[in-house]
Tab-separated table of C-alpha atoms and ligand atoms in Angstrom:
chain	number	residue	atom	x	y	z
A	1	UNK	CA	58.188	118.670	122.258
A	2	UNK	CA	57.592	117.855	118.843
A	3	UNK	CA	59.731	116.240	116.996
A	4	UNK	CA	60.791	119.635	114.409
A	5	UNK	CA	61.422	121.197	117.966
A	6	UNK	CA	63.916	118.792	119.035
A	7	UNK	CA	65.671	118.756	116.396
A	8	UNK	CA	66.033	122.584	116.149
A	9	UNK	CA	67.372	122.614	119.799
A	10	UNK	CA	69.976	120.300	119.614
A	11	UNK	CA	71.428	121.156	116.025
A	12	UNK	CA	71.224	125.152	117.390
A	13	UNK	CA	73.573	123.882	120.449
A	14	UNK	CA	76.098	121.902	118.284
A	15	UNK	CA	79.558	123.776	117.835
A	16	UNK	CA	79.922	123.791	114.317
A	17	UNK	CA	82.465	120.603	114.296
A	18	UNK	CA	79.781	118.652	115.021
A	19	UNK	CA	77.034	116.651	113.482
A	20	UNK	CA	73.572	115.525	114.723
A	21	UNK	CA	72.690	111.828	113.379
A	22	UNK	CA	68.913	111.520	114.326
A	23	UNK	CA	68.719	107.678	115.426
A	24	UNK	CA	65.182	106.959	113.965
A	25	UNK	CA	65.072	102.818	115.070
A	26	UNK	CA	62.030	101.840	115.827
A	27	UNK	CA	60.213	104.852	114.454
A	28	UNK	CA	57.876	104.957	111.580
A	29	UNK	CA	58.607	106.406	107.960
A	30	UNK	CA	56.256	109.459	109.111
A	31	UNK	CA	58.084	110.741	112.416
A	32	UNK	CA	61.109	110.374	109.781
A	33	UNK	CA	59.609	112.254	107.295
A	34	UNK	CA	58.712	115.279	110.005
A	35	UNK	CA	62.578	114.932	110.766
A	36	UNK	CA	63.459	115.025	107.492
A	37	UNK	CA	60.837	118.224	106.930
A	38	UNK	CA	62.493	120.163	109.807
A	39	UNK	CA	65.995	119.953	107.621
A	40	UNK	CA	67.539	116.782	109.267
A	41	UNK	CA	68.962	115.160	106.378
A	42	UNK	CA	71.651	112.011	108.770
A	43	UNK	CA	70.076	109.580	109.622
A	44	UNK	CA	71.126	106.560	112.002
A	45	UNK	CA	69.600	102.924	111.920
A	46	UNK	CA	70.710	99.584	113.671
A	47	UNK	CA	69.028	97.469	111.786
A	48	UNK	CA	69.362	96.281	107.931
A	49	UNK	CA	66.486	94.707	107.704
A	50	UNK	CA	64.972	98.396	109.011
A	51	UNK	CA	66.867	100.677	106.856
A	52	UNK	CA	66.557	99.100	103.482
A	53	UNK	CA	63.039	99.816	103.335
A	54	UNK	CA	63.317	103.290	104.695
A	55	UNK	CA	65.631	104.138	103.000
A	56	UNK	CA	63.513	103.587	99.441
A	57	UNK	CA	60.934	105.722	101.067
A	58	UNK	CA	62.934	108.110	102.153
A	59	UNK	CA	64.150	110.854	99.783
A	60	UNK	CA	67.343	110.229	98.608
A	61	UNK	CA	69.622	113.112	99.930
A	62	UNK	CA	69.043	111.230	102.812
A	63	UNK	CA	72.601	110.206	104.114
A	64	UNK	CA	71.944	106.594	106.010
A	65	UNK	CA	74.803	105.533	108.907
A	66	UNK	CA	74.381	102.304	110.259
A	67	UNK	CA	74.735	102.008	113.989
A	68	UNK	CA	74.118	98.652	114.981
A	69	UNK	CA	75.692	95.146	115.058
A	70	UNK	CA	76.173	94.455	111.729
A	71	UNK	CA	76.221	90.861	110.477
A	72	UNK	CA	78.116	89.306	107.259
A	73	UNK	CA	75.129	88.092	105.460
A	74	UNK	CA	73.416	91.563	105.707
A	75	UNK	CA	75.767	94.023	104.592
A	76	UNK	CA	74.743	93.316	100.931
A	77	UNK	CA	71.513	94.219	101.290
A	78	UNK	CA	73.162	97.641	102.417
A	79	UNK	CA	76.005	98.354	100.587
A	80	UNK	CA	74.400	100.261	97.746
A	81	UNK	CA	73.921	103.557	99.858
A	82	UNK	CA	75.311	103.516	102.911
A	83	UNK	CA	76.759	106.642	103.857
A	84	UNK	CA	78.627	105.117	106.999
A	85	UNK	CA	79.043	102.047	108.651
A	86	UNK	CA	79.776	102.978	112.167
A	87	UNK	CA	79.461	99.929	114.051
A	88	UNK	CA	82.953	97.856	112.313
A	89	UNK	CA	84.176	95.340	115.432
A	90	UNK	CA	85.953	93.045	113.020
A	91	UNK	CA	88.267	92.025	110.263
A	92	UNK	CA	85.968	89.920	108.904
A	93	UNK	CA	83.070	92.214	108.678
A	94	UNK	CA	85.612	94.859	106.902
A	95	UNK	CA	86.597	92.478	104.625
A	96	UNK	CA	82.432	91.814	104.014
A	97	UNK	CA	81.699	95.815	103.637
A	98	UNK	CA	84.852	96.096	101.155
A	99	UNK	CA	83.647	92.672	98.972
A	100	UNK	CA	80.075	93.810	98.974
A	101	UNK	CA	81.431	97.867	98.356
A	102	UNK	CA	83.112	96.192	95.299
A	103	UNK	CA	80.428	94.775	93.716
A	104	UNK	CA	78.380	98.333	93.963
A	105	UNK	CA	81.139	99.996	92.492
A	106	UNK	CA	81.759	101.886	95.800
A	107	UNK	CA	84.288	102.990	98.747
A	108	UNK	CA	82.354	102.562	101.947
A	109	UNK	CA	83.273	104.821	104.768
A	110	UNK	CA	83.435	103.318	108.163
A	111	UNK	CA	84.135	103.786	112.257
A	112	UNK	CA	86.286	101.441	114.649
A	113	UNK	CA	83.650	100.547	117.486
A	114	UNK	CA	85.510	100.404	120.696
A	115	UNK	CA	84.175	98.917	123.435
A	116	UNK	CA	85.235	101.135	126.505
A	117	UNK	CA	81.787	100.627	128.540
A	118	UNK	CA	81.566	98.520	131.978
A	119	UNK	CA	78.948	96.799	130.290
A	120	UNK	CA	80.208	93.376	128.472
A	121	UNK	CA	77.456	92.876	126.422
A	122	UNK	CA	78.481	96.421	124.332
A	123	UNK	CA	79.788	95.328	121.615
A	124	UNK	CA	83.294	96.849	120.021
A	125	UNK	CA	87.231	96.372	119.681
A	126	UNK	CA	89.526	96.999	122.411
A	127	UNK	CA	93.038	98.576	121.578
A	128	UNK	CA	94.651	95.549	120.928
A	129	UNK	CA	92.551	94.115	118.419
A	130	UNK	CA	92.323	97.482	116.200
A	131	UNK	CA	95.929	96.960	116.077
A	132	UNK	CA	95.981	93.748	115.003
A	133	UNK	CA	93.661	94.682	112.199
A	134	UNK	CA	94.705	97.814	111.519
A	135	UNK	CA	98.547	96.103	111.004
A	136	UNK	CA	97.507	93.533	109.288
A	137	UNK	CA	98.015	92.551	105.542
A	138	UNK	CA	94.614	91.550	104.922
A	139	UNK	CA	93.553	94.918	106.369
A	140	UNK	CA	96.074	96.816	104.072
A	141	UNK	CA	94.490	94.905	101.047
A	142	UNK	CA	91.267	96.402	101.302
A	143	UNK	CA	90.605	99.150	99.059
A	144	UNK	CA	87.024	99.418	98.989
A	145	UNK	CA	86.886	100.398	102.805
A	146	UNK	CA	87.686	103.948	103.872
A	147	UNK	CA	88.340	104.395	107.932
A	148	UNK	CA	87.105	107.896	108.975
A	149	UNK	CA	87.169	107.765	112.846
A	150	UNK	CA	86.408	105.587	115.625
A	151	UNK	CA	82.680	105.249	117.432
A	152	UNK	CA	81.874	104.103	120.855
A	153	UNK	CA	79.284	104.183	123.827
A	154	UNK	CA	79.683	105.093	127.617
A	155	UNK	CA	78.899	102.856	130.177
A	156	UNK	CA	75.213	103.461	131.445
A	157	UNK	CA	75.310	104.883	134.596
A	158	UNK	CA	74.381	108.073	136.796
A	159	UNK	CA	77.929	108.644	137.593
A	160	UNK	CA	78.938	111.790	135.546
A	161	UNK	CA	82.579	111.085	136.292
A	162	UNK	CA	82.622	107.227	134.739
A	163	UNK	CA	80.720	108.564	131.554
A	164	UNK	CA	83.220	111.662	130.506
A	165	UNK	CA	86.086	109.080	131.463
A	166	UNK	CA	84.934	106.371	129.009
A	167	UNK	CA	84.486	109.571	126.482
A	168	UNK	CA	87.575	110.402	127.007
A	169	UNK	CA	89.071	107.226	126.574
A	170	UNK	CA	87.090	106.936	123.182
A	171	UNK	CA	89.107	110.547	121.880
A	172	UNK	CA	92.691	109.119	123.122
A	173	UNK	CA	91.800	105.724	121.147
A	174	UNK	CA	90.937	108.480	118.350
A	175	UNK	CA	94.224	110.404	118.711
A	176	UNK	CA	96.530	107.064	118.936
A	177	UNK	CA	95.032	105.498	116.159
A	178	UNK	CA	95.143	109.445	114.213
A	179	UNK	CA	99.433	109.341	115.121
A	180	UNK	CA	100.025	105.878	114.355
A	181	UNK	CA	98.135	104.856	111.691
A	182	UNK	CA	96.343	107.638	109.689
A	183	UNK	CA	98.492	110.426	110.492
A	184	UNK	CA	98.240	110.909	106.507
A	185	UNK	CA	94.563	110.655	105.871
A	186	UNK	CA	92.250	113.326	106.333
A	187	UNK	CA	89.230	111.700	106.141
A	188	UNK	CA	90.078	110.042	109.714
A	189	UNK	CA	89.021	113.124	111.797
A	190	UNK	CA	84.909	111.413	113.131
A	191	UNK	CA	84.728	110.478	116.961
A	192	UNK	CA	81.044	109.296	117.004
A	193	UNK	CA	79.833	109.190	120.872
A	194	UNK	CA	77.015	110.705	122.689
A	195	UNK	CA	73.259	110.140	122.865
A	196	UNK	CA	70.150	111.289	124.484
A	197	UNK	CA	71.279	111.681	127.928
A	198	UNK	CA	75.045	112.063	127.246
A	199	UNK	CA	76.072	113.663	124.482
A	200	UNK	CA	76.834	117.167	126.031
A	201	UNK	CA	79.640	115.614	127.931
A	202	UNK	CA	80.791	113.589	124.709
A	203	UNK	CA	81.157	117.173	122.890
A	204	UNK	CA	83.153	118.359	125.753
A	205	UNK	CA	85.191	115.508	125.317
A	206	UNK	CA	85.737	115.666	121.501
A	207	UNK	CA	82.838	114.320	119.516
A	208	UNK	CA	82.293	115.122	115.976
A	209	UNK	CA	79.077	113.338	115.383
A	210	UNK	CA	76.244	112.143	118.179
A	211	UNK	CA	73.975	109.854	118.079
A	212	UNK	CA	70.644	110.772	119.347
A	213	UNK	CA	67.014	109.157	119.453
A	214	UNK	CA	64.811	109.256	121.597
A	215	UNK	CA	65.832	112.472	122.163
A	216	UNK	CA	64.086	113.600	118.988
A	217	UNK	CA	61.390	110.799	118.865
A	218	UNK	CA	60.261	110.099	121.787
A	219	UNK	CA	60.722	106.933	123.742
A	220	UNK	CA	60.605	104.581	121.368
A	221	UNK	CA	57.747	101.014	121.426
A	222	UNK	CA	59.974	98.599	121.754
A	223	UNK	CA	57.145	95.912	122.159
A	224	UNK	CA	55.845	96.944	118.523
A	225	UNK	CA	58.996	94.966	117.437
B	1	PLP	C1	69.715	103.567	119.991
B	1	PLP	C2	71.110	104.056	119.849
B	1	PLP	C3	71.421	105.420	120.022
B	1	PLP	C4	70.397	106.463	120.444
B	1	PLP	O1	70.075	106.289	121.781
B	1	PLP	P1	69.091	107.334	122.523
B	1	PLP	O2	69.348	107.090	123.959
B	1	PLP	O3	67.699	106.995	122.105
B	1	PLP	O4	69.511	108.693	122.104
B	1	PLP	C5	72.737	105.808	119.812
B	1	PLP	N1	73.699	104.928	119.455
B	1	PLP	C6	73.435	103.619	119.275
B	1	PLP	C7	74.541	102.708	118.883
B	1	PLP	C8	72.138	103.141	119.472
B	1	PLP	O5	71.889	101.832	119.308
C-alpha cells in the first residue's frame, strides 16, 4: 500500500475526536513529503537531532510532536516550533521545555508519559510521581508549559486483554488527573495511545490522538541509523 493509501484508510476510520500523528522516524524527507501531499499535515518524531532538519524542509503548516525521550540539552534546539512535546517524564525536563519556551517567546504544549507497560525499559511517570509534580511549587511556577493530556504505550504483547487493560489504565490516569488537577482547563482533554498494531483498541478505550508509523511507511531500516 502506498503510503497516500495508508494514510487515507486510517484517517477515513478515525471518529472525528480523534487525530492521526503519522510517526515518520527513520523515514526520509520524501516518504514525508508524499504524506504531507496526501493531506497529513501532524507529524511525530523521537528524535531532535531528526526533526530539526525536517522540519526546515518541511513546509511549515507542518505541526511537529515530539514522541521520544527527550533530553535537557536538546530541547533548545526544539523549542522554536514544537507543536507538542508528548514524551514529559520529569520535573526537570518541564522546567527545561518552559526555560527554553521562554526564551522563544512561546507556551509549549505538552503530555504526562505514563509508564503503564510490563516492559521496564518504557519510559514514563507512574501515578505517584505526576502527583508529586503536578503538586508541586516548582511545577505551579511554570508558565511557559501548557499540560494538554497524558500519553502512554501498551505493553507489547499478543494478549488482546493485557493491551486494552494498560489502555484503559492510561484513560483513568487521564480522568484522575482531568478531576483533580485540571478540572478547569480545557486544553487538558489529549489521551495519546495507540500505534500500528494497537490503536483500534486504544480508540475504543478513549484515545484522542494515535501514534502510527510503520503503519503508513513501511517497516522502517533501522540499520540505516
Ligand atoms: C515509533 C513509535 C510509534 C509508532 O510505532 P509503529 O508501531 O511504527 O506504529 C508510536 N509511538 C512512539 C512513542 C514511538 O516511538
Amino acid at each position: 500500500m502506498s503510503i497516500a493509501s495508508a494514510i487515507h484508510t486510517i484517517t477515513q476510520s478515525l471518529p472525528p475526536h480523534v487525530s492521526l500523528v503519522a510517526v515518520s522516524k527513520f523515514n526520509p524527507i520524501e516518504a514525508l513529503q508524499e504524506a504531507y501531499d496526501a493531506g497529513q499535515r501532524l507529524f511525530g518524531e523521537s528524535q531532535a537531532q531528526e526533526m530539526v532538519p525536517k522540519a526546515q524542509q518541511m513546509p511549515p503548516d507542518v505541526k511537529w510532536h515530539f514522541i521520544g525521550h527527550l533530553q535537557t540539552n536538546k530541547v533548545k534546539y526544539i523549542a522554536p516550533y514544537v507543536a507538542c512535546i508528548e514524551s514529559v517524564d520529569s520535573l526537570k525536563l518541564l522546567q527545561e521545555i518552559n526555560k527554553q519556551a521562554l526564551k522563544v517567546d512561546r507556551i509549549i504544549p505538552c503530555l504526562l508519559q505514563f509508564h503503564v507497560a510490563m516492559e521496564e525499559t518504557k519510559s514514563g511517570l507512574t501515578k505517584e510521581e505526576c502527583e508529586y509534580i503536578l503538586s508541586s511549587e516548582e511545577f505551579n511556577n511554570l508558565r511557559n508549559v501548557r499540560i494538554d493530556g497524558v500519553m502512554g504505550m501498551a505493553s507489547n504483547t499478543d494478549d488482546e486483554r493485557r493491551i486494552r487493560a494498560d489502555f484503559a489504565e492510561i484513560a483513568r490516569l487521564f480522568a484522575h488527573f482531568k478531576i483533580h488537577y485540571f478540572a478547569d482547563a480545557p486544553h487538558f482533554k489529549h489521551i495519546s495511545m495507540g500505534m500500528t498494531h494497537d490503536y483500534p483498541i486504544a480508540i475504543k478505550e478513549g484515545a484522542t490522538l494515535i501514534r502510527v508509523g510503520s503503519g503508513i511507511f513501511g517497516e522502517r531500516m533501522y540499520q540505516n541509523h
